[in-house]
């Protein structure tokens, strides 16, 4: 893409047939505000793919079934793929497919992110975690709804740390998970 036009793009639709978004691909698209996925063909959002797009406010993955090539596979989110987006407030991950978070910090330093729902379908990453640290530096994140039963041993020790730095502060006031907390220490 010609860089003089990239700076003018505000909306991007990822359509049928796109399987991978490469590292740093959208990192210079500073006026990108909304990102729509209309197909479940996408399987990889690589490390730093949308890092520092700055104005990105909404990521909507509510793909339409008729826009997909077949049954959706696992969608892998690379490390810091949506990190450092000052206005990112909405992330919609639909049910009906599997998700894997490789590395950490997928939504780090997104200070406007307030509420996130992680649907069923979380799978283990290469470190054996289902829920790594995703939200470091998300100082406004107050609500996290996890719709899948995640064993305590598959949760990173800093999974719910929303502020970075040396003096951690937890901002979450509403954490919903479908597991029995009486068994959270089993196997540790």
PDB file of C-alpha atoms in Angstrom:
ATOM      1  CA  UNK A   1       0.000   0.000   0.000  1.00  0.00           C
ATOM      2  CA  UNK A   2       1.104   3.519  -0.721  1.00  0.00           C
ATOM      3  CA  UNK A   3       1.916   5.189   2.617  1.00  0.00           C
ATOM      4  CA  UNK A   4       0.384   8.525   1.565  1.00  0.00           C
ATOM      5  CA  UNK A   5      -3.046   6.819   1.307  1.00  0.00           C
ATOM      6  CA  UNK A   6      -2.691   4.564   4.362  1.00  0.00           C
ATOM      7  CA  UNK A   7      -2.752   7.584   6.674  1.00  0.00           C
ATOM      8  CA  UNK A   8      -6.233   8.483   5.367  1.00  0.00           C
ATOM      9  CA  UNK A   9      -7.929   5.113   5.938  1.00  0.00           C
ATOM     10  CA  UNK A  10     -10.408   5.056   8.841  1.00  0.00           C
ATOM     11  CA  UNK A  11     -12.294   1.763   8.309  1.00  0.00           C
ATOM     12  CA  UNK A  12     -11.006  -1.640   7.234  1.00  0.00           C
ATOM     13  CA  UNK A  13     -13.028  -4.763   6.475  1.00  0.00           C
ATOM     14  CA  UNK A  14     -11.173  -8.079   6.484  1.00  0.00           C
ATOM     15  CA  UNK A  15     -13.049 -10.311   4.057  1.00  0.00           C
ATOM     16  CA  UNK A  16     -13.285 -13.842   2.775  1.00  0.00           C
ATOM     17  CA  UNK A  17     -10.037 -15.598   1.888  1.00  0.00           C
ATOM     18  CA  UNK A  18      -7.748 -13.577   4.215  1.00  0.00           C
ATOM     19  CA  UNK A  19      -6.088 -16.055   6.577  1.00  0.00           C
ATOM     20  CA  UNK A  20      -3.191 -14.120   8.133  1.00  0.00           C
ATOM     21  CA  UNK A  21      -2.486 -10.544   9.081  1.00  0.00           C
ATOM     22  CA  UNK A  22       1.295 -10.216   9.221  1.00  0.00           C
ATOM     23  CA  UNK A  23       3.402  -8.585  11.927  1.00  0.00           C
ATOM     24  CA  UNK A  24       3.256  -4.780  11.950  1.00  0.00           C
ATOM     25  CA  UNK A  25       1.035  -4.730   8.859  1.00  0.00           C
ATOM     26  CA  UNK A  26      -1.334  -2.034  10.153  1.00  0.00           C
ATOM     27  CA  UNK A  27       1.054  -0.426  12.644  1.00  0.00           C
ATOM     28  CA  UNK A  28       1.448   2.763  10.585  1.00  0.00           C
ATOM     29  CA  UNK A  29      -2.264   3.199   9.854  1.00  0.00           C
ATOM     30  CA  UNK A  30      -2.620   5.936  12.453  1.00  0.00           C
ATOM     31  CA  UNK A  31      -6.149   7.037  11.462  1.00  0.00           C
ATOM     32  CA  UNK A  32      -7.672   3.559  11.426  1.00  0.00           C
ATOM     33  CA  UNK A  33     -10.703   3.748  13.725  1.00  0.00           C
ATOM     34  CA  UNK A  34     -12.742   0.617  13.100  1.00  0.00           C
ATOM     35  CA  UNK A  35     -11.821  -2.898  12.084  1.00  0.00           C
ATOM     36  CA  UNK A  36     -14.448  -5.382  10.893  1.00  0.00           C
ATOM     37  CA  UNK A  37     -13.930  -9.070  10.202  1.00  0.00           C
ATOM     38  CA  UNK A  38     -16.751 -10.319   7.963  1.00  0.00           C
ATOM     39  CA  UNK A  39     -15.329 -13.805   7.487  1.00  0.00           C
ATOM     40  CA  UNK A  40     -14.103 -16.528   9.827  1.00  0.00           C
ATOM     41  CA  UNK A  41     -11.311 -17.449   7.375  1.00  0.00           C
ATOM     42  CA  UNK A  42      -8.747 -15.496   9.420  1.00  0.00           C
ATOM     43  CA  UNK A  43      -6.572 -17.828  11.517  1.00  0.00           C
ATOM     44  CA  UNK A  44      -3.646 -15.622  12.587  1.00  0.00           C
ATOM     45  CA  UNK A  45      -3.259 -12.058  13.737  1.00  0.00           C
ATOM     46  CA  UNK A  46       0.527 -11.903  14.070  1.00  0.00           C
ATOM     47  CA  UNK A  47       2.667 -10.143  16.654  1.00  0.00           C
ATOM     48  CA  UNK A  48       2.213  -6.344  16.626  1.00  0.00           C
ATOM     49  CA  UNK A  49      -0.188  -6.504  13.633  1.00  0.00           C
ATOM     50  CA  UNK A  50      -2.283  -3.552  14.854  1.00  0.00           C
ATOM     51  CA  UNK A  51       0.101  -2.203  17.482  1.00  0.00           C
ATOM     52  CA  UNK A  52       0.151   1.594  17.760  1.00  0.00           C
ATOM     53  CA  UNK A  53      -2.553   2.321  15.236  1.00  0.00           C
ATOM     54  CA  UNK A  54      -3.482   4.849  17.950  1.00  0.00           C
ATOM     55  CA  UNK A  55      -6.998   5.753  16.828  1.00  0.00           C
ATOM     56  CA  UNK A  56      -8.358   2.220  16.578  1.00  0.00           C
ATOM     57  CA  UNK A  57     -11.481   2.230  18.751  1.00  0.00           C
ATOM     58  CA  UNK A  58     -13.415  -0.884  17.747  1.00  0.00           C
ATOM     59  CA  UNK A  59     -12.514  -4.427  16.681  1.00  0.00           C
ATOM     60  CA  UNK A  60     -15.562  -6.412  15.568  1.00  0.00           C
ATOM     61  CA  UNK A  61     -15.114 -10.085  14.705  1.00  0.00           C
ATOM     62  CA  UNK A  62     -18.825 -10.892  14.396  1.00  0.00           C
ATOM     63  CA  UNK A  63     -18.310 -12.607  11.045  1.00  0.00           C
ATOM     64  CA  UNK A  64     -21.281 -13.600   8.963  1.00  0.00           C
ATOM     65  CA  UNK A  65     -21.530 -17.321   8.272  1.00  0.00           C
ATOM     66  CA  UNK A  66     -22.232 -16.791   4.563  1.00  0.00           C
ATOM     67  CA  UNK A  67     -18.973 -14.846   4.201  1.00  0.00           C
ATOM     68  CA  UNK A  68     -16.765 -17.751   5.319  1.00  0.00           C
ATOM     69  CA  UNK A  69     -15.119 -20.565   3.413  1.00  0.00           C
ATOM     70  CA  UNK A  70     -16.053 -23.263   5.917  1.00  0.00           C
ATOM     71  CA  UNK A  71     -15.954 -24.192   9.595  1.00  0.00           C
ATOM     72  CA  UNK A  72     -13.919 -21.615  11.522  1.00  0.00           C
ATOM     73  CA  UNK A  73     -10.567 -22.849  12.846  1.00  0.00           C
ATOM     74  CA  UNK A  74      -8.539 -21.613  15.784  1.00  0.00           C
ATOM     75  CA  UNK A  75      -7.806 -17.882  15.664  1.00  0.00           C
ATOM     76  CA  UNK A  76      -4.345 -17.178  17.088  1.00  0.00           C
ATOM     77  CA  UNK A  77      -3.591 -13.735  18.477  1.00  0.00           C
ATOM     78  CA  UNK A  78       0.133 -12.925  18.450  1.00  0.00           C
ATOM     79  CA  UNK A  79       1.922 -11.052  21.180  1.00  0.00           C
ATOM     80  CA  UNK A  80       0.937  -7.369  21.467  1.00  0.00           C
ATOM     81  CA  UNK A  81      -1.210  -7.610  18.330  1.00  0.00           C
ATOM     82  CA  UNK A  82      -3.613  -4.857  19.458  1.00  0.00           C
ATOM     83  CA  UNK A  83      -1.330  -3.183  22.031  1.00  0.00           C
ATOM     84  CA  UNK A  84      -0.820   0.552  22.476  1.00  0.00           C
ATOM     85  CA  UNK A  85      -4.111   1.702  20.971  1.00  0.00           C
ATOM     86  CA  UNK A  86      -5.101   4.751  23.004  1.00  0.00           C
ATOM     87  CA  UNK A  87      -8.781   4.723  21.989  1.00  0.00           C
ATOM     88  CA  UNK A  88      -9.551   0.998  21.765  1.00  0.00           C
ATOM     89  CA  UNK A  89     -12.706   0.606  23.826  1.00  0.00           C
ATOM     90  CA  UNK A  90     -14.609  -2.261  22.166  1.00  0.00           C
ATOM     91  CA  UNK A  91     -13.462  -5.758  21.221  1.00  0.00           C
ATOM     92  CA  UNK A  92     -16.082  -8.280  20.074  1.00  0.00           C
ATOM     93  CA  UNK A  93     -15.004 -11.932  19.897  1.00  0.00           C
ATOM     94  CA  UNK A  94     -17.956 -14.092  18.848  1.00  0.00           C
ATOM     95  CA  UNK A  95     -18.758 -17.541  20.134  1.00  0.00           C
ATOM     96  CA  UNK A  96     -18.545 -20.525  17.815  1.00  0.00           C
ATOM     97  CA  UNK A  97     -14.810 -20.668  17.222  1.00  0.00           C
ATOM     98  CA  UNK A  98     -11.590 -21.314  19.166  1.00  0.00           C
ATOM     99  CA  UNK A  99      -9.079 -18.678  20.276  1.00  0.00           C
ATOM    100  CA  UNK A 100      -5.412 -18.920  21.273  1.00  0.00           C
ATOM    101  CA  UNK A 101      -3.337 -16.114  22.781  1.00  0.00           C
ATOM    102  CA  UNK A 102       0.387 -16.628  22.047  1.00  0.00           C
ATOM    103  CA  UNK A 103       2.830 -14.664  24.159  1.00  0.00           C
ATOM    104  CA  UNK A 104       1.220 -11.873  26.143  1.00  0.00           C
ATOM    105  CA  UNK A 105       0.031  -8.293  26.014  1.00  0.00           C
ATOM    106  CA  UNK A 106      -2.448  -8.705  23.158  1.00  0.00           C
ATOM    107  CA  UNK A 107      -4.430  -5.706  24.454  1.00  0.00           C
ATOM    108  CA  UNK A 108      -1.716  -4.089  26.616  1.00  0.00           C
ATOM    109  CA  UNK A 109      -1.709  -0.342  27.120  1.00  0.00           C
ATOM    110  CA  UNK A 110      -5.194   0.262  25.769  1.00  0.00           C
ATOM    111  CA  UNK A 111      -6.326   2.719  28.458  1.00  0.00           C
ATOM    112  CA  UNK A 112      -9.910   3.117  27.158  1.00  0.00           C
ATOM    113  CA  UNK A 113     -10.719  -0.627  27.152  1.00  0.00           C
ATOM    114  CA  UNK A 114     -13.401  -1.006  29.820  1.00  0.00           C
ATOM    115  CA  UNK A 115     -15.143  -4.340  29.341  1.00  0.00           C
ATOM    116  CA  UNK A 116     -14.167  -7.581  27.599  1.00  0.00           C
ATOM    117  CA  UNK A 117     -15.947 -10.895  27.102  1.00  0.00           C
ATOM    118  CA  UNK A 118     -13.791 -13.911  26.234  1.00  0.00           C
ATOM    119  CA  UNK A 119     -16.071 -16.558  24.693  1.00  0.00           C
ATOM    120  CA  UNK A 120     -15.974 -20.322  24.883  1.00  0.00           C
ATOM    121  CA  UNK A 121     -13.231 -21.849  22.826  1.00  0.00           C
ATOM    122  CA  UNK A 122     -10.054 -20.627  24.567  1.00  0.00           C
ATOM    123  CA  UNK A 123      -7.255 -23.112  23.847  1.00  0.00           C
ATOM    124  CA  UNK A 124      -3.789 -23.589  25.308  1.00  0.00           C
ATOM    125  CA  UNK A 125      -0.899 -21.646  23.835  1.00  0.00           C
ATOM    126  CA  UNK A 126       2.659 -22.962  23.367  1.00  0.00           C
ATOM    127  CA  UNK A 127       3.395 -22.177  27.045  1.00  0.00           C
ATOM    128  CA  UNK A 128       0.442 -24.267  28.211  1.00  0.00           C
ATOM    129  CA  UNK A 129      -1.623 -21.232  29.232  1.00  0.00           C
ATOM    130  CA  UNK A 130      -5.196 -20.562  28.197  1.00  0.00           C
ATOM    131  CA  UNK A 131      -5.273 -17.113  29.780  1.00  0.00           C
ATOM    132  CA  UNK A 132      -1.920 -15.267  29.650  1.00  0.00           C
ATOM    133  CA  UNK A 133      -1.475 -11.632  30.686  1.00  0.00           C
ATOM    134  CA  UNK A 134      -3.567  -9.833  28.066  1.00  0.00           C
ATOM    135  CA  UNK A 135      -4.450  -6.500  29.632  1.00  0.00           C
ATOM    136  CA  UNK A 136      -1.369  -4.926  31.254  1.00  0.00           C
ATOM    137  CA  UNK A 137      -1.753  -1.170  31.216  1.00  0.00           C
ATOM    138  CA  UNK A 138      -5.508  -1.266  30.564  1.00  0.00           C
ATOM    139  CA  UNK A 139      -6.247   1.118  33.396  1.00  0.00           C
ATOM    140  CA  UNK A 140      -9.974   1.462  32.638  1.00  0.00           C
ATOM    141  CA  UNK A 141     -10.710  -2.264  32.407  1.00  0.00           C
ATOM    142  CA  UNK A 142     -13.251  -2.914  35.130  1.00  0.00           C
ATOM    143  CA  UNK A 143     -15.250  -5.844  33.721  1.00  0.00           C
ATOM    144  CA  UNK A 144     -13.960  -9.167  32.397  1.00  0.00           C
ATOM    145  CA  UNK A 145     -16.390 -11.944  31.540  1.00  0.00           C
ATOM    146  CA  UNK A 146     -14.806 -15.317  30.706  1.00  0.00           C
ATOM    147  CA  UNK A 147     -17.385 -17.755  29.321  1.00  0.00           C
ATOM    148  CA  UNK A 148     -15.208 -20.875  29.394  1.00  0.00           C
ATOM    149  CA  UNK A 149     -14.025 -22.989  32.295  1.00  0.00           C
ATOM    150  CA  UNK A 150     -10.286 -22.291  32.579  1.00  0.00           C
ATOM    151  CA  UNK A 151      -8.368 -24.492  35.054  1.00  0.00           C
ATOM    152  CA  UNK A 152      -6.381 -22.374  37.533  1.00  0.00           C
ATOM    153  CA  UNK A 153      -3.113 -23.948  36.364  1.00  0.00           C
ATOM    154  CA  UNK A 154      -3.783 -22.553  32.856  1.00  0.00           C
ATOM    155  CA  UNK A 155      -4.084 -18.937  34.048  1.00  0.00           C
ATOM    156  CA  UNK A 156      -1.015 -16.686  34.119  1.00  0.00           C
ATOM    157  CA  UNK A 157      -0.250 -15.290  37.596  1.00  0.00           C
ATOM    158  CA  UNK A 158      -0.657 -11.767  36.181  1.00  0.00           C
ATOM    159  CA  UNK A 159      -3.661 -12.508  33.976  1.00  0.00           C
ATOM    160  CA  UNK A 160      -5.846  -9.996  35.797  1.00  0.00           C
ATOM    161  CA  UNK A 161      -3.211  -7.322  36.300  1.00  0.00           C
ATOM    162  CA  UNK A 162      -4.536  -4.295  34.483  1.00  0.00           C
ATOM    163  CA  UNK A 163      -1.889  -1.742  35.354  1.00  0.00           C
ATOM    164  CA  UNK A 164       1.722  -2.220  34.456  1.00  0.00           C
ATOM    165  CA  UNK A 165       4.800  -1.006  36.259  1.00  0.00           C
ATOM    166  CA  UNK A 166       6.393  -1.935  39.550  1.00  0.00           C
ATOM    167  CA  UNK A 167       3.436  -1.065  41.764  1.00  0.00           C
ATOM    168  CA  UNK A 168       0.578  -3.206  40.421  1.00  0.00           C
ATOM    169  CA  UNK A 169      -2.967  -2.047  40.918  1.00  0.00           C
ATOM    170  CA  UNK A 170      -5.953  -4.194  40.070  1.00  0.00           C
ATOM    171  CA  UNK A 171      -8.743  -2.175  38.491  1.00  0.00           C
ATOM    172  CA  UNK A 172     -11.122  -5.065  37.826  1.00  0.00           C
ATOM    173  CA  UNK A 173     -14.267  -4.754  39.890  1.00  0.00           C
ATOM    174  CA  UNK A 174     -16.314  -7.335  37.973  1.00  0.00           C
ATOM    175  CA  UNK A 175     -14.666 -10.664  37.103  1.00  0.00           C
ATOM    176  CA  UNK A 176     -16.938 -13.480  35.943  1.00  0.00           C
ATOM    177  CA  UNK A 177     -15.673 -17.012  35.365  1.00  0.00           C
ATOM    178  CA  UNK A 178     -17.626 -20.291  35.285  1.00  0.00           C
ATOM    179  CA  UNK A 179     -15.270 -22.273  37.532  1.00  0.00           C
ATOM    180  CA  UNK A 180     -15.651 -23.330  41.150  1.00  0.00           C
ATOM    181  CA  UNK A 181     -13.226 -21.206  43.179  1.00  0.00           C
ATOM    182  CA  UNK A 182     -13.081 -23.859  45.913  1.00  0.00           C
ATOM    183  CA  UNK A 183     -11.006 -25.933  43.494  1.00  0.00           C
ATOM    184  CA  UNK A 184      -8.799 -23.154  42.140  1.00  0.00           C
ATOM    185  CA  UNK A 185      -5.683 -24.392  43.979  1.00  0.00           C
ATOM    186  CA  UNK A 186      -5.994 -28.040  43.019  1.00  0.00           C
ATOM    187  CA  UNK A 187      -2.889 -29.303  41.288  1.00  0.00           C
ATOM    188  CA  UNK A 188      -0.817 -26.191  42.162  1.00  0.00           C
TER     189      UNK A 188
END
